[in-house]
Tab-separated table of C-alpha atoms and ligand atoms in Angstrom:
chain	number	residue	atom	x	y	z
A	1	MET	CA	121.576	62.126	88.810
A	2	VAL	CA	120.452	64.968	91.012
A	3	GLU	CA	120.578	64.469	94.752
A	4	GLY	CA	117.243	63.212	96.096
A	5	SER	CA	115.448	62.969	92.738
A	6	GLY	CA	112.393	64.666	94.178
A	7	HIS	CA	111.808	62.421	97.142
A	8	TRP	CA	114.118	64.085	99.602
A	9	ASP	CA	115.801	62.210	102.375
A	10	ALA	CA	115.890	63.778	105.825
A	11	ALA	CA	119.352	65.282	105.313
A	12	LEU	CA	118.326	67.064	102.137
A	13	PHE	CA	115.030	68.184	103.622
A	14	ARG	CA	116.870	69.593	106.595
A	15	ARG	CA	119.331	71.473	104.399
A	16	GLU	CA	116.677	72.962	102.137
A	17	GLY	CA	114.312	73.555	105.047
A	18	HIS	CA	116.928	75.459	107.006
A	19	ARG	CA	117.691	77.596	103.996
A	20	MET	CA	114.020	78.403	103.570
A	21	VAL	CA	113.313	79.029	107.243
A	22	GLU	CA	116.362	81.309	107.446
A	23	TRP	CA	115.104	83.265	104.473
A	24	ILE	CA	111.579	83.513	105.912
A	25	ALA	CA	112.941	84.675	109.272
A	26	GLU	CA	114.906	87.440	107.525
A	27	TYR	CA	111.967	88.306	105.313
A	28	LEU	CA	109.598	88.714	108.246
A	29	ASP	CA	112.206	90.640	110.196
A	30	GLY	CA	112.538	93.506	107.736
A	31	GLY	CA	113.879	91.699	104.677
A	32	ASN	CA	110.498	92.309	103.085
A	33	ARG	CA	111.389	96.020	103.012
A	34	ASP	CA	114.109	95.240	100.449
A	35	HIS	CA	111.405	94.471	97.885
A	36	PRO	CA	109.039	96.942	96.235
A	37	VAL	CA	105.733	96.310	97.974
A	38	LEU	CA	103.879	96.465	94.656
A	39	SER	CA	105.465	94.224	92.034
A	40	ARG	CA	106.920	96.117	89.079
A	41	VAL	CA	106.730	93.324	86.519
A	42	LYS	CA	104.801	93.802	83.290
A	43	PRO	CA	102.047	91.367	82.244
A	44	GLY	CA	103.621	88.186	80.865
A	45	GLU	CA	107.072	88.991	82.242
A	46	VAL	CA	107.187	86.136	84.744
A	47	SER	CA	105.657	83.514	82.476
A	48	GLY	CA	107.927	84.726	79.667
A	49	ILE	CA	110.999	83.711	81.662
A	50	LEU	CA	109.614	80.385	82.865
A	51	PRO	CA	110.303	77.312	80.698
A	52	ARG	CA	107.374	76.135	78.589
A	53	LEU	CA	107.731	72.519	79.684
A	54	MET	CA	108.138	70.941	83.070
A	55	PRO	CA	111.536	69.324	83.606
A	56	ASP	CA	111.953	65.709	82.498
A	57	THR	CA	114.208	64.874	85.380
A	58	ALA	CA	114.708	66.116	88.919
A	59	GLU	CA	116.352	69.499	89.203
A	60	ASP	CA	118.838	70.624	91.766
A	61	PRO	CA	116.946	72.359	94.613
A	62	GLU	CA	119.718	74.958	94.699
A	63	ILE	CA	118.738	76.027	91.163
A	64	VAL	CA	115.041	75.982	92.010
A	65	TRP	CA	115.793	78.247	94.961
A	66	GLN	CA	117.794	80.651	92.800
A	67	ASP	CA	114.916	80.783	90.322
A	68	PHE	CA	112.526	81.544	93.161
A	69	LEU	CA	114.698	84.495	94.125
A	70	GLU	CA	115.332	85.750	90.601
A	71	ILE	CA	112.139	84.942	88.690
A	72	ILE	CA	109.286	84.515	91.142
A	73	LEU	CA	110.081	87.110	93.810
A	74	PRO	CA	110.141	90.093	91.419
A	75	GLY	CA	106.595	89.157	90.410
A	76	VAL	CA	105.373	89.081	94.000
A	77	THR	CA	103.312	91.917	95.391
A	78	HIS	CA	104.302	91.819	99.015
A	79	TRP	CA	101.160	91.626	101.080
A	80	ASN	CA	103.256	90.590	104.082
A	81	HIS	CA	105.066	93.949	103.993
A	82	PRO	CA	104.872	96.894	106.394
A	83	GLY	CA	104.108	99.252	103.504
A	84	PHE	CA	101.152	97.203	102.301
A	85	MET	CA	98.175	99.483	103.012
A	86	ALA	CA	95.973	98.535	100.055
A	87	TYR	CA	92.633	96.668	100.162
A	88	PHE	CA	92.876	95.301	103.716
A	89	GLY	CA	96.324	95.049	105.276
A	90	ILE	CA	97.021	91.475	106.413
A	91	THR	CA	99.752	89.479	108.136
A	92	GLY	CA	101.096	85.990	107.757
A	93	SER	CA	102.646	85.974	111.261
A	94	GLY	CA	105.497	83.711	112.347
A	95	PRO	CA	103.271	81.304	114.290
A	96	GLY	CA	100.806	81.201	111.395
A	97	VAL	CA	103.525	80.501	108.831
A	98	LEU	CA	104.960	77.649	110.875
A	99	GLY	CA	101.501	76.252	111.610
A	100	GLU	CA	100.927	76.237	107.839
A	101	MET	CA	104.186	74.385	107.312
A	102	LEU	CA	103.215	71.731	109.833
A	103	SER	CA	99.827	71.207	108.264
A	104	ALA	CA	101.500	70.731	104.870
A	105	ALA	CA	103.869	68.220	106.430
A	106	LEU	CA	101.063	66.221	108.017
A	107	ASP	CA	99.082	66.587	104.777
A	108	VAL	CA	95.911	65.256	106.355
A	109	ASN	CA	92.523	65.458	104.744
A	110	GLY	CA	89.998	66.250	107.466
A	111	MET	CA	86.931	65.434	105.393
A	112	LEU	CA	85.682	63.037	108.068
A	113	TRP	CA	86.286	62.967	111.798
A	114	ARG	CA	87.957	59.579	111.368
A	115	THR	CA	90.326	60.742	108.635
A	116	CYS	CA	91.932	63.049	111.189
A	117	PRO	CA	90.175	63.370	114.554
A	118	SER	CA	92.474	66.202	115.618
A	119	ALA	CA	91.677	68.261	112.511
A	120	THR	CA	87.950	68.205	113.279
A	121	GLU	CA	88.240	68.586	117.021
A	122	LEU	CA	90.848	71.337	116.901
A	123	GLU	CA	88.778	73.210	114.306
A	124	LEU	CA	85.648	73.059	116.444
A	125	THR	CA	87.654	74.069	119.505
A	126	VAL	CA	89.451	77.099	118.034
A	127	LEU	CA	86.200	78.259	116.455
A	128	ASP	CA	84.651	78.067	119.890
A	129	TRP	CA	87.579	79.977	121.436
A	130	MET	CA	87.062	82.752	118.913
A	131	ARG	CA	83.299	82.696	119.436
A	132	ARG	CA	83.872	83.329	123.134
A	133	GLY	CA	86.483	85.981	122.360
A	134	LEU	CA	83.961	87.786	120.167
A	135	GLU	CA	81.183	87.287	122.740
A	136	LEU	CA	78.925	85.524	120.284
A	137	PRO	CA	76.131	83.230	121.525
A	138	GLU	CA	76.840	79.763	122.823
A	139	ASP	CA	74.661	78.086	120.234
A	140	PHE	CA	76.824	79.383	117.361
A	141	PHE	CA	78.449	76.361	115.730
A	142	GLY	CA	81.572	77.368	113.835
A	143	PHE	CA	83.760	75.829	111.156
A	144	LEU	CA	86.381	77.006	108.692
A	145	THR	CA	86.164	77.627	104.982
A	146	ASP	CA	88.782	79.121	102.706
A	147	THR	CA	87.258	82.576	102.148
A	148	ALA	CA	84.381	84.820	103.178
A	149	SER	CA	83.014	84.480	99.645
A	150	ILE	CA	82.525	80.761	100.195
A	151	SER	CA	81.260	81.250	103.758
A	152	SER	CA	78.546	83.631	102.540
A	153	LEU	CA	77.697	81.336	99.644
A	154	LEU	CA	77.194	78.410	102.035
A	155	ALA	CA	75.114	80.588	104.367
A	156	LEU	CA	72.806	81.661	101.539
A	157	ALA	CA	72.526	78.064	100.357
A	158	ALA	CA	71.418	77.155	103.884
A	159	ALA	CA	68.882	79.994	103.780
A	160	ARG	CA	67.530	78.560	100.528
A	161	GLU	CA	67.343	75.082	102.027
A	162	LYS	CA	65.398	76.391	104.995
A	163	ALA	CA	62.961	78.291	102.799
A	164	ASP	CA	62.315	75.528	100.301
A	165	PRO	CA	63.612	72.031	101.168
A	166	GLU	CA	62.215	70.768	97.844
A	167	ILE	CA	65.106	72.457	96.040
A	168	ARG	CA	67.506	69.794	97.269
A	169	HIS	CA	65.782	67.246	95.043
A	170	GLY	CA	63.774	69.204	92.550
A	171	GLY	CA	66.252	71.996	91.834
A	172	MET	CA	65.109	75.497	90.965
A	173	THR	CA	64.040	75.175	87.385
A	174	GLY	CA	60.920	73.695	85.821
A	175	ARG	CA	58.921	74.238	88.998
A	176	ASP	CA	56.578	76.996	89.932
A	177	ILE	CA	58.614	78.859	92.551
A	178	ASP	CA	58.591	82.587	93.117
A	179	PRO	CA	61.997	84.119	92.407
A	180	PHE	CA	64.096	84.591	95.536
A	181	ARG	CA	65.482	87.945	96.595
A	182	ILE	CA	68.584	88.584	98.700
A	183	TYR	CA	69.137	92.017	100.254
A	184	ALA	CA	72.415	93.676	101.159
A	185	SER	CA	73.564	97.263	101.107
A	186	ASP	CA	75.010	98.694	97.922
A	187	GLN	CA	78.269	98.800	99.905
A	188	ALA	CA	78.240	95.027	100.498
A	189	HIS	CA	81.085	92.981	99.077
A	190	SER	CA	80.629	91.651	95.552
A	191	SER	CA	80.786	88.106	96.949
A	192	ILE	CA	77.125	88.441	97.953
A	193	ALA	CA	76.031	89.165	94.389
A	194	LYS	CA	78.342	86.361	93.246
A	195	ALA	CA	76.603	83.987	95.651
A	196	CYS	CA	73.314	84.975	93.979
A	197	LEU	CA	74.844	84.141	90.596
A	198	THR	CA	76.047	80.788	91.853
A	199	LEU	CA	72.897	79.752	93.693
A	200	GLY	CA	70.587	80.403	90.764
A	201	PHE	CA	68.973	83.570	92.129
A	202	GLY	CA	70.582	85.504	89.306
A	203	LEU	CA	72.001	88.982	89.584
A	204	ASP	CA	68.422	90.276	89.541
A	205	GLY	CA	67.907	88.306	92.738
A	206	PHE	CA	70.455	90.541	94.441
A	207	ARG	CA	68.833	93.705	95.754
A	208	ALA	CA	71.186	96.548	96.622
A	209	VAL	CA	69.772	98.592	99.467
A	210	PRO	CA	70.811	102.273	99.504
A	211	HIS	CA	73.169	103.594	102.155
A	212	ASP	CA	72.991	106.589	104.480
A	213	ALA	CA	75.468	109.469	104.695
A	214	ASP	CA	77.926	107.234	106.585
A	215	TYR	CA	77.708	104.362	104.075
A	216	ARG	CA	75.519	102.176	106.329
A	217	MET	CA	72.517	100.299	105.031
A	218	ASP	CA	69.318	102.348	105.216
A	219	PRO	CA	66.947	100.019	107.116
A	220	GLU	CA	63.844	101.938	106.091
A	221	ALA	CA	64.728	101.487	102.457
A	222	LEU	CA	65.280	97.801	103.184
A	223	ALA	CA	61.810	97.484	104.709
A	224	HIS	CA	60.240	99.192	101.687
A	225	MET	CA	62.119	97.006	99.231
A	226	VAL	CA	61.091	93.808	101.022
A	227	ALA	CA	57.438	94.921	101.100
A	228	ALA	CA	57.465	96.006	97.458
A	229	ASP	CA	59.089	92.741	96.347
A	230	ARG	CA	56.544	90.664	98.235
A	231	ALA	CA	53.736	92.660	96.665
A	232	ALA	CA	55.259	92.079	93.225
A	233	GLY	CA	55.373	88.292	93.706
A	234	PHE	CA	59.036	87.867	94.623
A	235	ARG	CA	60.171	85.835	97.588
A	236	PRO	CA	62.430	87.680	100.032
A	237	LEU	CA	64.843	85.092	101.384
A	238	ALA	CA	67.726	86.667	103.287
A	239	VAL	CA	69.362	89.887	104.338
A	240	VAL	CA	73.134	90.281	104.576
A	241	ALA	CA	74.371	92.985	106.928
A	242	THR	CA	77.978	94.074	106.666
A	243	VAL	CA	80.119	94.879	109.672
A	244	GLY	CA	83.050	96.669	108.071
A	245	THR	CA	82.204	97.284	104.435
A	246	THR	CA	84.938	96.807	101.882
A	247	SER	CA	85.186	100.425	100.773
A	248	THR	CA	84.774	102.410	103.991
A	249	THR	CA	84.467	99.786	106.796
A	250	SER	CA	81.055	101.163	107.742
A	251	VAL	CA	78.870	99.083	110.048
A	252	ASP	CA	75.279	98.439	109.047
A	253	PRO	CA	72.587	98.936	111.733
A	254	VAL	CA	72.707	95.254	112.605
A	255	ALA	CA	70.179	95.254	115.456
A	256	THR	CA	67.522	97.024	113.383
A	257	ILE	CA	68.107	94.706	110.445
A	258	ALA	CA	67.884	91.687	112.780
A	259	GLU	CA	64.536	92.955	114.001
A	260	LEU	CA	63.203	93.266	110.470
A	261	CYS	CA	64.476	89.794	109.539
A	262	ALA	CA	62.713	88.305	112.555
A	263	ALA	CA	59.464	90.077	111.715
A	264	GLU	CA	59.642	89.072	108.039
A	265	GLY	CA	60.917	85.527	108.549
A	266	LEU	CA	64.124	86.196	106.606
A	267	TRP	CA	67.493	84.501	107.092
A	268	PHE	CA	69.922	86.974	108.620
A	269	HIS	CA	73.569	86.663	107.599
A	270	VAL	CA	76.327	88.978	108.842
A	271	ASP	CA	79.482	89.564	106.818
A	272	ALA	CA	82.144	90.805	109.238
A	273	ALA	CA	85.013	89.496	107.089
A	274	TYR	CA	87.434	92.292	107.975
A	275	ALA	CA	86.067	94.107	111.028
A	276	GLY	CA	84.961	91.076	113.037
A	277	SER	CA	88.463	90.795	114.537
A	278	ALA	CA	88.152	94.295	116.021
A	279	ALA	CA	85.459	92.927	118.342
A	280	PHE	CA	88.122	91.040	120.301
A	281	CYS	CA	88.802	94.483	121.817
A	282	PRO	CA	86.101	95.375	124.362
A	283	GLU	CA	86.039	99.011	123.196
A	284	SER	CA	85.246	97.896	119.610
A	285	ARG	CA	82.791	95.120	120.551
A	286	TRP	CA	79.924	97.507	119.763
A	287	CYS	CA	80.381	96.641	116.096
A	288	LEU	CA	78.853	93.211	116.699
A	289	ASP	CA	75.852	94.447	118.665
A	290	GLY	CA	72.839	92.641	117.231
A	291	CYS	CA	74.933	89.862	115.666
A	292	GLU	CA	73.707	87.525	118.396
A	293	ARG	CA	70.469	87.373	116.399
A	294	ALA	CA	72.162	86.274	113.183
A	295	ASP	CA	71.402	82.950	111.549
A	296	SER	CA	74.924	82.928	110.190
A	297	PHE	CA	78.014	85.063	110.694
A	298	VAL	CA	81.401	85.187	108.999
A	299	PHE	CA	84.725	86.804	109.827
A	300	ASN	CA	88.122	86.117	108.329
A	301	PRO	CA	91.133	85.308	110.507
A	302	HIS	CA	93.156	85.735	107.306
A	303	LYS	CA	92.218	89.384	107.215
A	304	TRP	CA	92.930	90.885	110.623
A	305	LEU	CA	93.882	87.967	112.829
A	306	PHE	CA	97.474	87.484	111.662
A	307	THR	CA	96.748	84.125	110.043
A	308	PRO	CA	98.152	83.393	106.578
A	309	ILE	CA	95.548	83.275	103.841
A	310	ASP	CA	93.306	81.302	103.745
A	311	ALA	CA	91.014	80.979	106.781
A	312	SER	CA	87.436	82.158	107.060
A	313	ALA	CA	85.358	81.441	110.173
A	314	LEU	CA	81.694	80.672	109.509
A	315	TYR	CA	79.262	80.411	112.412
A	316	THR	CA	75.652	79.364	112.378
A	317	ARG	CA	72.993	78.565	114.904
A	318	HIS	CA	71.475	76.093	112.412
A	319	PRO	CA	74.174	73.536	111.609
A	320	GLU	CA	71.447	70.993	110.902
A	321	ILE	CA	70.175	73.147	108.026
A	322	PHE	CA	73.658	73.351	106.505
A	323	LYS	CA	73.799	69.574	106.801
A	324	ARG	CA	70.449	69.197	105.095
A	325	ALA	CA	71.658	71.457	102.307
A	326	PHE	CA	74.988	69.730	101.735
A	327	SER	CA	75.309	66.305	103.252
A	328	LEU	CA	75.605	63.517	100.694
A	329	VAL	CA	77.388	60.406	101.922
A	330	PRO	CA	78.349	57.665	99.465
A	331	GLU	CA	79.153	54.236	100.876
A	332	TYR	CA	82.907	54.769	100.608
A	333	LEU	CA	82.686	57.721	102.995
A	334	THR	CA	80.726	55.948	105.713
A	335	THR	CA	82.610	55.033	108.884
A	336	PRO	CA	81.769	53.090	112.029
A	337	VAL	CA	81.151	56.407	113.791
A	338	SER	CA	79.064	58.063	111.047
A	339	GLY	CA	76.244	59.979	112.671
A	340	GLN	CA	77.932	60.003	116.085
A	341	VAL	CA	80.619	62.559	115.292
A	342	VAL	CA	80.918	65.793	113.323
A	343	ASP	CA	82.102	65.070	109.788
A	344	LEU	CA	82.958	68.508	108.448
A	345	MET	CA	82.449	67.490	104.811
A	346	ASP	CA	78.704	67.553	105.625
A	347	TYR	CA	78.525	71.330	106.056
A	348	GLY	CA	79.666	72.582	102.677
A	349	VAL	CA	80.495	71.749	99.080
A	350	GLN	CA	84.083	70.573	99.352
A	351	LEU	CA	85.009	67.067	100.377
A	352	GLY	CA	88.737	67.420	100.995
A	353	ARG	CA	89.607	69.788	103.829
A	354	ARG	CA	93.044	70.916	104.816
A	355	PHE	CA	94.155	71.236	108.424
A	356	ARG	CA	93.567	74.992	108.573
A	357	ALA	CA	92.862	75.015	112.284
A	358	LEU	CA	96.473	74.158	113.066
A	359	LYS	CA	97.865	77.531	111.957
A	360	LEU	CA	95.017	79.333	113.688
A	361	TRP	CA	95.680	77.417	116.902
A	362	TRP	CA	99.315	78.394	116.674
A	363	VAL	CA	98.387	82.037	116.154
A	364	LEU	CA	95.806	82.189	118.955
A	365	ARG	CA	98.114	80.522	121.456
A	366	CYS	CA	101.215	82.491	120.558
A	367	PHE	CA	99.418	85.868	120.607
A	368	GLY	CA	96.768	85.274	123.262
A	369	LEU	CA	93.683	87.422	123.439
A	370	GLU	CA	95.616	90.323	124.940
A	371	GLY	CA	98.274	90.110	122.226
A	372	VAL	CA	95.610	90.203	119.529
A	373	ARG	CA	93.925	93.188	121.180
A	374	GLU	CA	97.160	95.104	121.532
A	375	ARG	CA	98.019	94.718	117.821
A	376	ILE	CA	94.535	95.615	116.651
A	377	ARG	CA	94.533	98.704	118.864
A	378	ARG	CA	97.870	99.759	117.446
A	379	HIS	CA	96.539	99.451	113.891
A	380	ILE	CA	93.468	101.500	114.742
A	381	ALA	CA	95.654	104.134	116.400
A	382	MET	CA	97.907	104.398	113.331
A	383	ALA	CA	94.881	104.787	111.067
A	384	HIS	CA	93.659	107.572	113.322
A	385	THR	CA	97.015	109.326	113.010
A	386	ILE	CA	96.430	109.464	109.261
A	387	ALA	CA	92.793	110.462	109.708
A	388	ASP	CA	93.760	113.315	112.065
A	389	TRP	CA	96.412	114.542	109.676
A	390	ILE	CA	93.909	114.563	106.819
A	391	GLU	CA	91.368	116.393	108.933
A	392	ALA	CA	93.943	119.042	109.725
A	393	SER	CA	95.272	119.368	106.183
A	394	PRO	CA	93.905	122.047	103.852
A	395	ASP	CA	94.939	119.916	100.833
A	396	PHE	CA	93.190	116.663	101.709
A	397	GLU	CA	89.725	115.724	102.849
A	398	ARG	CA	88.340	112.663	104.591
A	399	LEU	CA	85.460	111.039	102.736
A	400	ALA	CA	84.068	108.639	105.331
A	401	PRO	CA	84.203	107.927	109.068
A	402	THR	CA	87.116	105.806	110.339
A	403	PRO	CA	85.666	103.256	112.782
A	404	PHE	CA	88.598	100.824	112.429
A	405	SER	CA	91.955	100.874	110.620
A	406	VAL	CA	90.977	102.136	107.160
A	407	VAL	CA	90.963	105.790	106.127
A	408	CYS	CA	89.106	107.016	103.019
A	409	PHE	CA	90.227	110.370	101.725
A	410	ARG	CA	91.296	112.329	98.694
A	411	ALA	CA	93.490	115.221	97.735
A	412	ARG	CA	91.521	118.395	97.122
A	413	PRO	CA	93.584	120.767	94.988
A	414	ARG	CA	91.807	124.049	94.443
A	415	GLY	CA	89.830	124.385	91.213
A	416	LEU	CA	89.504	120.669	90.423
A	417	GLU	CA	86.096	118.983	90.368
A	418	GLY	CA	84.424	115.850	89.007
A	419	GLU	CA	86.417	113.727	86.600
A	420	GLU	CA	89.468	115.979	86.782
A	421	LEU	CA	89.570	115.573	90.533
A	422	ASP	CA	89.179	111.803	90.182
A	423	ARG	CA	92.001	111.697	87.659
A	424	PHE	CA	94.240	113.768	89.899
A	425	ASN	CA	93.677	111.360	92.765
A	426	MET	CA	94.341	108.321	90.608
A	427	ASP	CA	97.613	109.958	89.510
A	428	LEU	CA	98.458	110.631	93.124
A	429	LEU	CA	97.789	106.973	93.919
A	430	GLU	CA	100.168	105.914	91.159
A	431	HIS	CA	102.793	108.350	92.457
A	432	VAL	CA	102.660	106.769	95.925
A	433	ASN	CA	102.577	103.231	94.559
A	434	ALA	CA	105.533	103.835	92.231
A	435	SER	CA	107.662	104.450	95.320
A	436	GLY	CA	107.764	100.740	96.098
A	437	GLU	CA	107.597	101.684	99.772
A	438	ILE	CA	103.856	102.024	100.247
A	439	PHE	CA	100.979	100.416	98.367
A	440	LEU	CA	97.535	102.037	98.586
A	441	SER	CA	94.316	101.224	96.746
A	442	HIS	CA	91.192	103.188	95.886
A	443	THR	CA	87.437	102.934	95.708
A	444	ARG	CA	84.531	104.987	94.439
A	445	LEU	CA	82.336	106.754	96.985
A	446	ASP	CA	79.428	109.177	96.600
A	447	ASP	CA	81.820	112.098	96.121
A	448	GLY	CA	83.988	110.344	93.545
A	449	ILE	CA	87.278	108.484	93.719
A	450	SER	CA	88.567	107.899	97.227
A	451	LEU	CA	92.036	106.752	98.177
A	452	ARG	CA	92.301	104.263	101.025
A	453	VAL	CA	94.972	103.701	103.639
A	454	ALA	CA	94.373	100.301	105.245
A	455	ILE	CA	96.581	99.391	108.194
A	456	GLY	CA	96.717	95.698	109.049
A	457	ASN	CA	100.266	94.366	108.861
A	458	LEU	CA	102.028	93.534	112.119
A	459	ALA	CA	105.303	95.007	110.892
A	460	THR	CA	103.778	98.392	110.059
A	461	VAL	CA	105.062	101.049	112.450
A	462	GLU	CA	104.502	104.760	112.912
A	463	SER	CA	107.398	105.650	110.602
A	464	ASP	CA	105.636	103.782	107.766
A	465	VAL	CA	102.545	105.861	108.370
A	466	GLU	CA	104.741	108.947	108.351
A	467	ARG	CA	106.329	107.834	105.070
A	468	CYS	CA	102.885	107.346	103.584
A	469	ARG	CA	102.029	110.887	104.598
A	470	GLU	CA	105.274	112.228	103.081
A	471	LEU	CA	104.664	110.437	99.800
A	472	LEU	CA	101.134	111.818	99.597
A	473	THR	CA	102.326	115.353	100.339
A	474	GLU	CA	105.227	115.040	97.904
A	475	GLY	CA	102.953	113.607	95.231
A	476	LEU	CA	100.441	116.373	95.695
A	477	ALA	CA	103.145	119.034	95.256
A	478	CYS	CA	104.643	117.269	92.273
A	479	LEU	CA	101.321	116.782	90.467
A	480	SER	CA	100.132	120.307	91.248
A	481	ASP	CA	103.235	121.702	89.493
A	482	ARG	CA	102.542	119.876	86.233
B	501	PLP	N1	83.288	90.529	102.644
B	501	PLP	C1	83.900	91.694	102.869
B	501	PLP	C2	83.227	92.737	103.701
B	501	PLP	C3	85.165	91.945	102.321
B	501	PLP	O1	85.766	93.113	102.519
B	501	PLP	C4	85.783	90.925	101.548
B	501	PLP	C5	87.104	91.139	100.956
B	501	PLP	O2	87.750	92.134	101.137
B	501	PLP	C6	85.094	89.731	101.348
B	501	PLP	C7	83.845	89.564	101.901
B	501	PLP	C8	85.673	88.633	100.514
B	501	PLP	O3	86.651	87.991	101.247
B	501	PLP	P1	87.351	86.681	100.703
B	501	PLP	O4	88.492	87.138	99.868
B	501	PLP	O5	87.769	85.964	101.940
B	501	PLP	O6	86.345	85.920	99.912
């Protein structure tokens, strides 16, 4: 019989816990550099090693641990790695990791205030701390979801509820309702179109507004599209502005869009999933100018606020509309304080809610506002080092402005254009990524394929940026000699 048989006593938990915490401490303190940042496994390699059946009887935790090291770790792409500069760099910081561990240990379900008063009250409190830190209006009510995709989906569902309360009972089919339209720039994250799919607006209900030369939404085009859609019998419902688009981190002209939404009676949602955190720094607060007029606003602490995935902060000045859209309370979920307290299950689709606020609380207290600002500034400075180098280099060109910590650029070897140039850059990307030291990703911009350097991990230091530069230069030379 294996020690513990699954239900560990305190001694065994302590032994295994210490082993794990020791490993995590090493990992976060540079041990992560011992692993290739981008996993090198082939499709099916991990599952091919894993047994096809779960064990019949309890296994020795020592063996499970060895298997974690030997089977699982090689198949991990290390997001929590200083060389991770793909997509958006993120950090599961020490306080966040331990906060996550505590919330797993407590294992509360904060669906109702009564099922864990601290989960609800801490969530509302830390959301209010962040609201103040971002200088958002006092009447913004905030709560947590898992991801920005879900936050935006809930916001658009609230917009639909406001526009047509009949939908709650009658649904959207079999009734004579004009088709809804949602507007966002063609640079908006795909989660907005996905929300249209999910909410029954259809992909045709998503209207991609063209961008200007700096990848910001063109507000004049937006105004024309809204007017044309109205004239054609569609029903404009909401506009989503992006603060920090996924490809280039451009910032839509929020104040102008807010003005148009007010004039047209449209719900105004702001997606600041990545860049919202920058606004904790007074010098970057400009990016949220106009957001005070939003009906709903999302930013993700799991992107640039050093909080382990997942944690998305959704704010709205109309919590009662979210409640109208989602609240459904069967008898077994009523409590003596129903109606007198905030029951967070009422504001979205999910019933069960984990204690996400705990890790965020840990992060916010252990960093403090100044600590957050200092790290964000350092990331922006490192991105500007790369941007300046690219500007100065005859072999590379920058393809978009760099308002935050992401640089879009490409190599520009003489004589290559169009698809050949795109292919060259994709090969260069693979060259850098094969190093195992740095992981970059790409996007497509007006000029073609763009490589992206995205700084966002707390362990990333100037020498990592320098290494990224070396690998790009080396790769360029190597590929040019082919
Ligand atoms: N919005 C923007 C602007 C993003 O860049 C992203 C992801 O990168 C998302 C939304 C989706 O975020 P999540 O993974 O939290 O759903």
